[in-house]
Coordinates of C-alpha atoms in Angstrom, one line a residue:
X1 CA 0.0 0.0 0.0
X2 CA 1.3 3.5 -1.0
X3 CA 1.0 6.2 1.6
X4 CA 1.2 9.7 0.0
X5 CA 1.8 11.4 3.4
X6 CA 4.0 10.4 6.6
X7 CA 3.0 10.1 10.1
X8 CA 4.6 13.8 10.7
X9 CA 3.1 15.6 8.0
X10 CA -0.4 14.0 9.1
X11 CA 0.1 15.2 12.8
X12 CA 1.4 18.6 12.1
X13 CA -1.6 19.0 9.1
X14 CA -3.9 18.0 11.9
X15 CA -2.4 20.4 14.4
X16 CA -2.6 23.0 12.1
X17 CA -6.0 22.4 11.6
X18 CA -7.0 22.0 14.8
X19 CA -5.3 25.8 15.7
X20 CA -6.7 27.3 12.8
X21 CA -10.3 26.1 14.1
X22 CA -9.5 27.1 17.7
X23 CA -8.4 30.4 16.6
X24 CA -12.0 30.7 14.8
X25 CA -14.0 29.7 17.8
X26 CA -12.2 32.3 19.9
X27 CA -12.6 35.3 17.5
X28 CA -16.2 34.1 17.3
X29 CA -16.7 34.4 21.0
X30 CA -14.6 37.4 21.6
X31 CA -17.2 39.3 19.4
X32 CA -20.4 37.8 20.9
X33 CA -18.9 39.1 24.2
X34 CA -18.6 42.4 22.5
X35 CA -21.8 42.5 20.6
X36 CA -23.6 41.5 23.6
X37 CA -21.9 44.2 25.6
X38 CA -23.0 46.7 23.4
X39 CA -26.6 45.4 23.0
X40 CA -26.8 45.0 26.9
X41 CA -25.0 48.5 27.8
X42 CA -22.1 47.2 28.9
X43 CA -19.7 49.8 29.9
X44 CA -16.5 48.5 28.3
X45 CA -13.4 50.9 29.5
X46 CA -10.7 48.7 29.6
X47 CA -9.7 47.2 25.8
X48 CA -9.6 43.4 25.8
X49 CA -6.0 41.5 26.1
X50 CA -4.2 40.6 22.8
X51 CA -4.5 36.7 22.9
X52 CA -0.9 35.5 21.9
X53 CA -0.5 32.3 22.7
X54 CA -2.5 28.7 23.1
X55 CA -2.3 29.1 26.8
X56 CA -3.7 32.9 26.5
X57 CA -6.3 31.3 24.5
X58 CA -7.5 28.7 26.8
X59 CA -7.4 30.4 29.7
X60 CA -9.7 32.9 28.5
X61 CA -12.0 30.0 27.1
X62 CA -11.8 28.6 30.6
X63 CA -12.4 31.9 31.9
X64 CA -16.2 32.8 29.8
X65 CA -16.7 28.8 30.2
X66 CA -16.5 28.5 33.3

């Protein structure tokens, strides 16, 4: 059987993936939180932190998921 693809290039396609969806879900909720602030009046003054990092990205999803 012929394999077009190795092991690593099937992990880091997968991981890359798997980041690029991530990265999605947290722009998606970042402007819900927004756009409900703004529907609900919420007084906003501070701006939001820069997520950098994988760990900056799941604590925050920790943080609005409790």
């Amino acid at each position: 059987m012929y394999w077009s693809h190795t092991l690593e290039d099937l992990i880091r396609l997968t991981d890359l993936k798997i980041q690029f969806e991530m990265v999605k879900a947290m722009s998606f909720t970042e402007s819900l939180l927004f756009t409900a602030g703004q529907v609900f009046g919420s007084n906003q003054s501070k701006p939001t932190e820069d997520l950098n990092s994988v760990s900056d990205m799941l604590a925050f999803a920790a943080q609005i998921n409790g």
